[in-house]
Amino acid sequence: EDFENMLITLKAIGNAGRPASAEHVLLRCALNLDAPVNMSIAALEALRRLPCNNHTTEQLLKIYGEHDLDVEIRIAGYLALMKCPSPSVFKQVAKILNDEVNNQVGSFVW
């Protein structure tokens, strides 16, 4: 029940796009290795309506580029990252893609 409440809360934050201060908590939740994968994904999806900023972009690049993370989490990180694209982000994504070891992530991004 607590797990379901947490997922509902994450989705509500994503739908509302508020508060912007939730960004730090959402990123921590996404990177919590003890959390179930779908909770990490829900945390990344909740970022979709929050304002873009450099800190979030850097963290999402780290998530996308971390080869040891679950594939679904990395793809969710990539999708969240593409919400605020820039030439710099595209260059970094391409660099990570060149060194990609996971076919599923590489094919998705390609």
Tab-separated table of N, CA and C in Angstrom:
chain	number	residue	atom	x	y	z
A	1	GLU	N	0.827	-1.195	0.000
A	1	GLU	CA	0.000	0.000	0.000
A	1	GLU	C	0.869	1.256	0.000
A	2	ASP	N	1.933	1.273	0.803
A	2	ASP	CA	2.837	2.429	0.814
A	2	ASP	C	3.478	2.633	-0.553
A	3	PHE	N	3.817	1.526	-1.188
A	3	PHE	CA	4.427	1.592	-2.517
A	3	PHE	C	3.458	2.226	-3.512
A	4	GLU	N	2.212	1.801	-3.489
A	4	GLU	CA	1.207	2.363	-4.393
A	4	GLU	C	0.990	3.852	-4.120
A	5	ASN	N	0.972	4.227	-2.849
A	5	ASN	CA	0.821	5.643	-2.495
A	5	ASN	C	1.997	6.471	-3.007
A	6	MET	N	3.175	5.901	-2.933
A	6	MET	CA	4.368	6.599	-3.426
A	6	MET	C	4.278	6.793	-4.939
A	7	LEU	N	3.845	5.766	-5.668
A	7	LEU	CA	3.697	5.893	-7.116
A	7	LEU	C	2.649	6.943	-7.478
A	8	ILE	N	1.541	6.952	-6.752
A	8	ILE	CA	0.494	7.944	-6.996
A	8	ILE	C	1.022	9.353	-6.732
A	9	THR	N	1.799	9.497	-5.673
A	9	THR	CA	2.384	10.801	-5.343
A	9	THR	C	3.349	11.261	-6.433
A	10	LEU	N	4.172	10.356	-6.911
A	10	LEU	CA	5.113	10.707	-7.980
A	10	LEU	C	4.366	11.130	-9.241
A	11	LYS	N	3.312	10.411	-9.570
A	11	LYS	CA	2.530	10.761	-10.755
A	11	LYS	C	1.832	12.106	-10.572
A	12	ALA	N	1.361	12.379	-9.365
A	12	ALA	CA	0.701	13.666	-9.091
A	12	ALA	C	1.685	14.821	-9.239
A	13	ILE	N	2.904	14.644	-8.755
A	13	ILE	CA	3.932	15.679	-8.913
A	13	ILE	C	4.196	15.917	-10.390
A	14	GLY	N	4.290	14.827	-11.150
A	14	GLY	CA	4.517	14.953	-12.587
A	14	GLY	C	3.372	15.656	-13.293
A	15	ASN	N	2.155	15.330	-12.914
A	15	ASN	CA	0.984	15.955	-13.544
A	15	ASN	C	0.903	17.444	-13.212
A	16	ALA	N	1.199	17.786	-11.983
A	16	ALA	CA	1.099	19.177	-11.548
A	16	ALA	C	2.298	20.009	-11.998
A	17	GLY	N	3.457	19.361	-12.115
A	17	GLY	CA	4.663	20.103	-12.457
A	17	GLY	C	5.134	20.990	-11.328
A	18	ARG	N	4.694	20.673	-10.121
A	18	ARG	CA	5.041	21.466	-8.946
A	18	ARG	C	5.267	20.537	-7.772
A	19	PRO	N	6.010	20.912	-6.816
A	19	PRO	CA	6.845	22.107	-6.744
A	19	PRO	C	8.163	21.871	-7.467
A	20	ALA	N	8.734	22.922	-7.982
A	20	ALA	CA	10.015	22.817	-8.679
A	20	ALA	C	11.096	22.307	-7.735
A	21	SER	N	10.933	22.556	-6.452
A	21	SER	CA	11.914	22.091	-5.464
A	21	SER	C	11.906	20.571	-5.318
A	22	ALA	N	10.937	19.900	-5.920
A	22	ALA	CA	10.855	18.435	-5.834
A	22	ALA	C	11.928	17.759	-6.685
A	23	GLU	N	12.565	18.511	-7.553
A	23	GLU	CA	13.565	17.944	-8.465
A	23	GLU	C	14.621	17.112	-7.736
A	24	HIS	N	15.168	17.655	-6.664
A	24	HIS	CA	16.232	16.960	-5.926
A	24	HIS	C	15.718	15.623	-5.374
A	25	VAL	N	14.536	15.628	-4.806
A	25	VAL	CA	13.956	14.403	-4.233
A	25	VAL	C	13.655	13.392	-5.337
A	26	LEU	N	13.148	13.870	-6.451
A	26	LEU	CA	12.837	12.969	-7.558
A	26	LEU	C	14.099	12.303	-8.099
A	27	LEU	N	15.169	13.060	-8.221
A	27	LEU	CA	16.425	12.479	-8.705
A	27	LEU	C	16.994	11.478	-7.708
A	28	ARG	N	16.897	11.787	-6.418
A	28	ARG	CA	17.348	10.831	-5.398
A	28	ARG	C	16.535	9.551	-5.455
A	29	CYS	N	15.243	9.694	-5.627
A	29	CYS	CA	14.362	8.531	-5.735
A	29	CYS	C	14.724	7.701	-6.967
A	30	ALA	N	14.994	8.366	-8.081
A	30	ALA	CA	15.342	7.670	-9.318
A	30	ALA	C	16.640	6.884	-9.176
A	31	LEU	N	17.558	7.395	-8.378
A	31	LEU	CA	18.872	6.751	-8.217
A	31	LEU	C	18.946	5.816	-7.014
A	32	ASN	N	17.842	5.639	-6.307
A	32	ASN	CA	17.818	4.757	-5.151
A	32	ASN	C	17.851	3.306	-5.628
A	33	LEU	N	18.987	2.661	-5.455
A	33	LEU	CA	19.159	1.293	-5.933
A	33	LEU	C	18.306	0.286	-5.176
A	34	ASP	N	17.812	0.672	-4.003
A	34	ASP	CA	16.952	-0.213	-3.225
A	34	ASP	C	15.486	-0.115	-3.645
A	35	ALA	N	15.155	0.902	-4.424
A	35	ALA	CA	13.770	1.098	-4.866
A	35	ALA	C	13.482	0.200	-6.063
A	36	PRO	N	12.228	-0.227	-6.202
A	36	PRO	CA	11.865	-1.008	-7.395
A	36	PRO	C	12.050	-0.171	-8.660
A	37	VAL	N	12.307	-0.838	-9.752
A	37	VAL	CA	12.566	-0.160	-11.021
A	37	VAL	C	11.411	0.757	-11.401
A	38	ASN	N	10.166	0.292	-11.236
A	38	ASN	CA	9.046	1.139	-11.664
A	38	ASN	C	8.913	2.400	-10.817
A	39	MET	N	9.427	2.395	-9.591
A	39	MET	CA	9.414	3.612	-8.783
A	39	MET	C	10.459	4.595	-9.306
A	40	SER	N	11.617	4.087	-9.677
A	40	SER	CA	12.651	4.951	-10.253
A	40	SER	C	12.166	5.575	-11.559
A	41	ILE	N	11.492	4.774	-12.366
A	41	ILE	CA	10.965	5.279	-13.636
A	41	ILE	C	9.900	6.338	-13.374
A	42	ALA	N	9.015	6.093	-12.420
A	42	ALA	CA	7.966	7.070	-12.090
A	42	ALA	C	8.584	8.387	-11.616
A	43	ALA	N	9.675	8.306	-10.864
A	43	ALA	CA	10.357	9.520	-10.399
A	43	ALA	C	10.927	10.297	-11.585
A	44	LEU	N	11.516	9.594	-12.541
A	44	LEU	CA	12.058	10.263	-13.731
A	44	LEU	C	10.934	10.847	-14.589
A	45	GLU	N	9.846	10.129	-14.703
A	45	GLU	CA	8.711	10.642	-15.479
A	45	GLU	C	8.090	11.873	-14.807
A	46	ALA	N	8.174	11.953	-13.488
A	46	ALA	CA	7.611	13.093	-12.754
A	46	ALA	C	8.361	14.390	-13.046
A	47	LEU	N	9.551	14.289	-13.589
A	47	LEU	CA	10.332	15.485	-13.932
A	47	LEU	C	9.799	16.183	-15.182
A	48	ARG	N	8.888	15.559	-15.894
A	48	ARG	CA	8.496	16.013	-17.229
A	48	ARG	C	7.954	17.437	-17.291
A	49	ARG	N	7.306	17.912	-16.247
A	49	ARG	CA	6.737	19.261	-16.292
A	49	ARG	C	7.483	20.253	-15.406
A	50	LEU	N	8.531	19.800	-14.776
A	50	LEU	CA	9.323	20.717	-13.961
A	50	LEU	C	10.237	21.526	-14.878
A	51	PRO	N	10.595	22.726	-14.472
A	51	PRO	CA	11.465	23.558	-15.320
A	51	PRO	C	12.828	22.909	-15.549
A	52	CYS	N	13.378	23.128	-16.721
A	52	CYS	CA	14.711	22.612	-17.053
A	52	CYS	C	15.770	23.442	-16.329
A	53	ASN	N	16.829	22.761	-15.916
A	53	ASN	CA	17.978	23.468	-15.363
A	53	ASN	C	19.222	22.610	-15.545
A	54	ASN	N	20.372	23.223	-15.382
A	54	ASN	CA	21.643	22.520	-15.627
A	54	ASN	C	21.860	21.346	-14.688
A	55	HIS	N	21.493	21.492	-13.432
A	55	HIS	CA	21.700	20.403	-12.469
A	55	HIS	C	20.923	19.157	-12.879
A	56	THR	N	19.663	19.335	-13.228
A	56	THR	CA	18.845	18.202	-13.642
A	56	THR	C	19.414	17.570	-14.905
A	57	THR	N	19.801	18.398	-15.858
A	57	THR	CA	20.372	17.890	-17.104
A	57	THR	C	21.620	17.061	-16.833
A	58	GLU	N	22.497	17.537	-15.975
A	58	GLU	CA	23.718	16.800	-15.632
A	58	GLU	C	23.390	15.458	-14.992
A	59	GLN	N	22.434	15.460	-14.075
A	59	GLN	CA	22.051	14.215	-13.395
A	59	GLN	C	21.417	13.220	-14.370
A	60	LEU	N	20.596	13.722	-15.270
A	60	LEU	CA	19.959	12.838	-16.253
A	60	LEU	C	20.984	12.270	-17.224
A	61	LEU	N	21.987	13.053	-17.585
A	61	LEU	CA	23.071	12.528	-18.421
A	61	LEU	C	23.826	11.421	-17.704
A	62	LYS	N	24.043	11.592	-16.407
A	62	LYS	CA	24.716	10.547	-15.619
A	62	LYS	C	23.880	9.273	-15.582
A	63	ILE	N	22.572	9.427	-15.407
A	63	ILE	CA	21.689	8.256	-15.366
A	63	ILE	C	21.717	7.541	-16.719
A	64	TYR	N	21.562	8.290	-17.777
A	64	TYR	CA	21.576	7.702	-19.119
A	64	TYR	C	22.922	7.027	-19.406
A	65	GLY	N	24.000	7.613	-18.962
A	65	GLY	CA	25.332	7.098	-19.275
A	65	GLY	C	25.846	6.017	-18.335
A	66	GLU	N	25.116	5.728	-17.274
A	66	GLU	CA	25.574	4.739	-16.289
A	66	GLU	C	25.217	3.329	-16.763
A	67	HIS	N	26.205	2.650	-17.318
A	67	HIS	CA	25.992	1.328	-17.914
A	67	HIS	C	25.545	0.266	-16.920
A	68	ASP	N	25.786	0.469	-15.643
A	68	ASP	CA	25.414	-0.528	-14.632
A	68	ASP	C	23.970	-0.408	-14.169
A	69	LEU	N	23.289	0.677	-14.525
A	69	LEU	CA	21.889	0.842	-14.131
A	69	LEU	C	20.985	-0.030	-14.997
A	70	ASP	N	19.798	-0.313	-14.479
A	70	ASP	CA	18.792	-1.055	-15.225
A	70	ASP	C	18.488	-0.340	-16.539
A	71	VAL	N	18.296	-1.124	-17.588
A	71	VAL	CA	18.044	-0.580	-18.920
A	71	VAL	C	16.832	0.349	-18.931
A	72	GLU	N	15.760	-0.036	-18.268
A	72	GLU	CA	14.544	0.781	-18.268
A	72	GLU	C	14.769	2.134	-17.581
A	73	ILE	N	15.574	2.137	-16.543
A	73	ILE	CA	15.890	3.387	-15.851
A	73	ILE	C	16.724	4.290	-16.761
A	74	ARG	N	17.689	3.697	-17.448
A	74	ARG	CA	18.522	4.488	-18.362
A	74	ARG	C	17.695	5.090	-19.489
A	75	ILE	N	16.770	4.320	-20.032
A	75	ILE	CA	15.917	4.827	-21.111
A	75	ILE	C	14.994	5.923	-20.582
A	76	ALA	N	14.445	5.738	-19.387
A	76	ALA	CA	13.601	6.781	-18.783
A	76	ALA	C	14.418	8.045	-18.540
A	77	GLY	N	15.669	7.886	-18.143
A	77	GLY	CA	16.558	9.038	-17.971
A	77	GLY	C	16.794	9.759	-19.285
A	78	TYR	N	16.985	8.991	-20.340
A	78	TYR	CA	17.172	9.580	-21.670
A	78	TYR	C	15.921	10.350	-22.101
A	79	LEU	N	14.752	9.746	-21.912
A	79	LEU	CA	13.504	10.414	-22.298
A	79	LEU	C	13.297	11.714	-21.518
A	80	ALA	N	13.615	11.694	-20.232
A	80	ALA	CA	13.507	12.913	-19.421
A	80	ALA	C	14.510	13.958	-19.901
A	81	LEU	N	15.676	13.506	-20.279
A	81	LEU	CA	16.723	14.400	-20.779
A	81	LEU	C	16.301	15.087	-22.071
A	82	MET	N	15.591	14.383	-22.923
A	82	MET	CA	15.178	14.934	-24.216
A	82	MET	C	14.053	15.957	-24.092
A	83	LYS	N	13.552	16.130	-22.893
A	83	LYS	CA	12.543	17.153	-22.654
A	83	LYS	C	13.162	18.552	-22.806
A	84	CYS	N	14.440	18.673	-22.550
A	84	CYS	CA	15.146	19.956	-22.615
A	84	CYS	C	16.412	19.814	-23.455
A	85	PRO	N	16.259	19.532	-24.738
A	85	PRO	CA	17.454	19.304	-25.555
A	85	PRO	C	18.214	20.593	-25.853
A	86	SER	N	19.481	20.425	-26.094
A	86	SER	CA	20.349	21.527	-26.500
A	86	SER	C	21.481	20.912	-27.324
A	87	PRO	N	22.205	21.710	-28.076
A	87	PRO	CA	23.334	21.162	-28.835
A	87	PRO	C	24.340	20.443	-27.932
A	88	SER	N	24.569	20.986	-26.753
A	88	SER	CA	25.497	20.355	-25.818
A	88	SER	C	24.993	18.989	-25.367
A	89	VAL	N	23.706	18.904	-25.077
A	89	VAL	CA	23.117	17.626	-24.652
A	89	VAL	C	23.234	16.609	-25.785
A	90	PHE	N	22.929	17.023	-27.011
A	90	PHE	CA	23.022	16.100	-28.142
A	90	PHE	C	24.441	15.571	-28.321
A	91	LYS	N	25.434	16.445	-28.146
A	91	LYS	CA	26.832	16.011	-28.257
A	91	LYS	C	27.165	14.977	-27.196
A	92	GLN	N	26.715	15.215	-25.964
A	92	GLN	CA	27.007	14.281	-24.881
A	92	GLN	C	26.260	12.966	-25.061
A	93	VAL	N	25.036	13.029	-25.542
A	93	VAL	CA	24.270	11.805	-25.813
A	93	VAL	C	24.972	10.993	-26.898
A	94	ALA	N	25.433	11.658	-27.942
A	94	ALA	CA	26.141	10.972	-29.024
A	94	ALA	C	27.424	10.324	-28.521
A	95	LYS	N	28.120	11.014	-27.644
A	95	LYS	CA	29.360	10.466	-27.080
A	95	LYS	C	29.075	9.205	-26.264
A	96	ILE	N	28.022	9.252	-25.447
A	96	ILE	CA	27.636	8.076	-24.656
A	96	ILE	C	27.201	6.945	-25.587
A	97	LEU	N	26.452	7.295	-26.627
A	97	LEU	CA	25.965	6.295	-27.577
A	97	LEU	C	27.113	5.582	-28.277
A	98	ASN	N	28.188	6.301	-28.580
A	98	ASN	CA	29.358	5.688	-29.228
A	98	ASN	C	29.991	4.604	-28.372
A	99	ASP	N	29.896	4.753	-27.054
A	99	ASP	CA	30.502	3.778	-26.137
A	99	ASP	C	29.469	2.817	-25.548
A	100	GLU	N	28.252	2.843	-26.079
A	100	GLU	CA	27.162	2.044	-25.504
A	100	GLU	C	27.465	0.547	-25.596
A	101	VAL	N	27.216	-0.152	-24.495
A	101	VAL	CA	27.445	-1.593	-24.447
A	101	VAL	C	26.134	-2.385	-24.452
A	102	ASN	N	25.029	-1.706	-24.243
A	102	ASN	CA	23.741	-2.389	-24.179
A	102	ASN	C	22.967	-2.138	-25.474
A	103	ASN	N	22.649	-3.218	-26.184
A	103	ASN	CA	21.949	-3.088	-27.460
A	103	ASN	C	20.569	-2.460	-27.314
A	104	GLN	N	19.876	-2.770	-26.227
A	104	GLN	CA	18.532	-2.239	-26.045
A	104	GLN	C	18.561	-0.713	-25.903
A	105	VAL	N	19.476	-0.209	-25.081
A	105	VAL	CA	19.596	1.246	-24.906
A	105	VAL	C	20.079	1.880	-26.202
A	106	GLY	N	21.084	1.289	-26.819
A	106	GLY	CA	21.626	1.839	-28.056
A	106	GLY	C	20.593	1.892	-29.164
A	107	SER	N	19.821	0.835	-29.318
A	107	SER	CA	18.790	0.809	-30.360
A	107	SER	C	17.689	1.815	-30.079
A	108	PHE	N	17.334	1.978	-28.829
A	108	PHE	CA	16.278	2.938	-28.474
A	108	PHE	C	16.715	4.353	-28.810
A	109	VAL	N	17.925	4.687	-28.456
A	109	VAL	CA	18.416	6.057	-28.647
A	109	VAL	C	18.723	6.304	-30.119
A	110	TRP	N	19.204	5.293	-30.816
A	110	TRP	CA	19.575	5.456	-32.212
A	110	TRP	C	18.377	5.819	-33.034
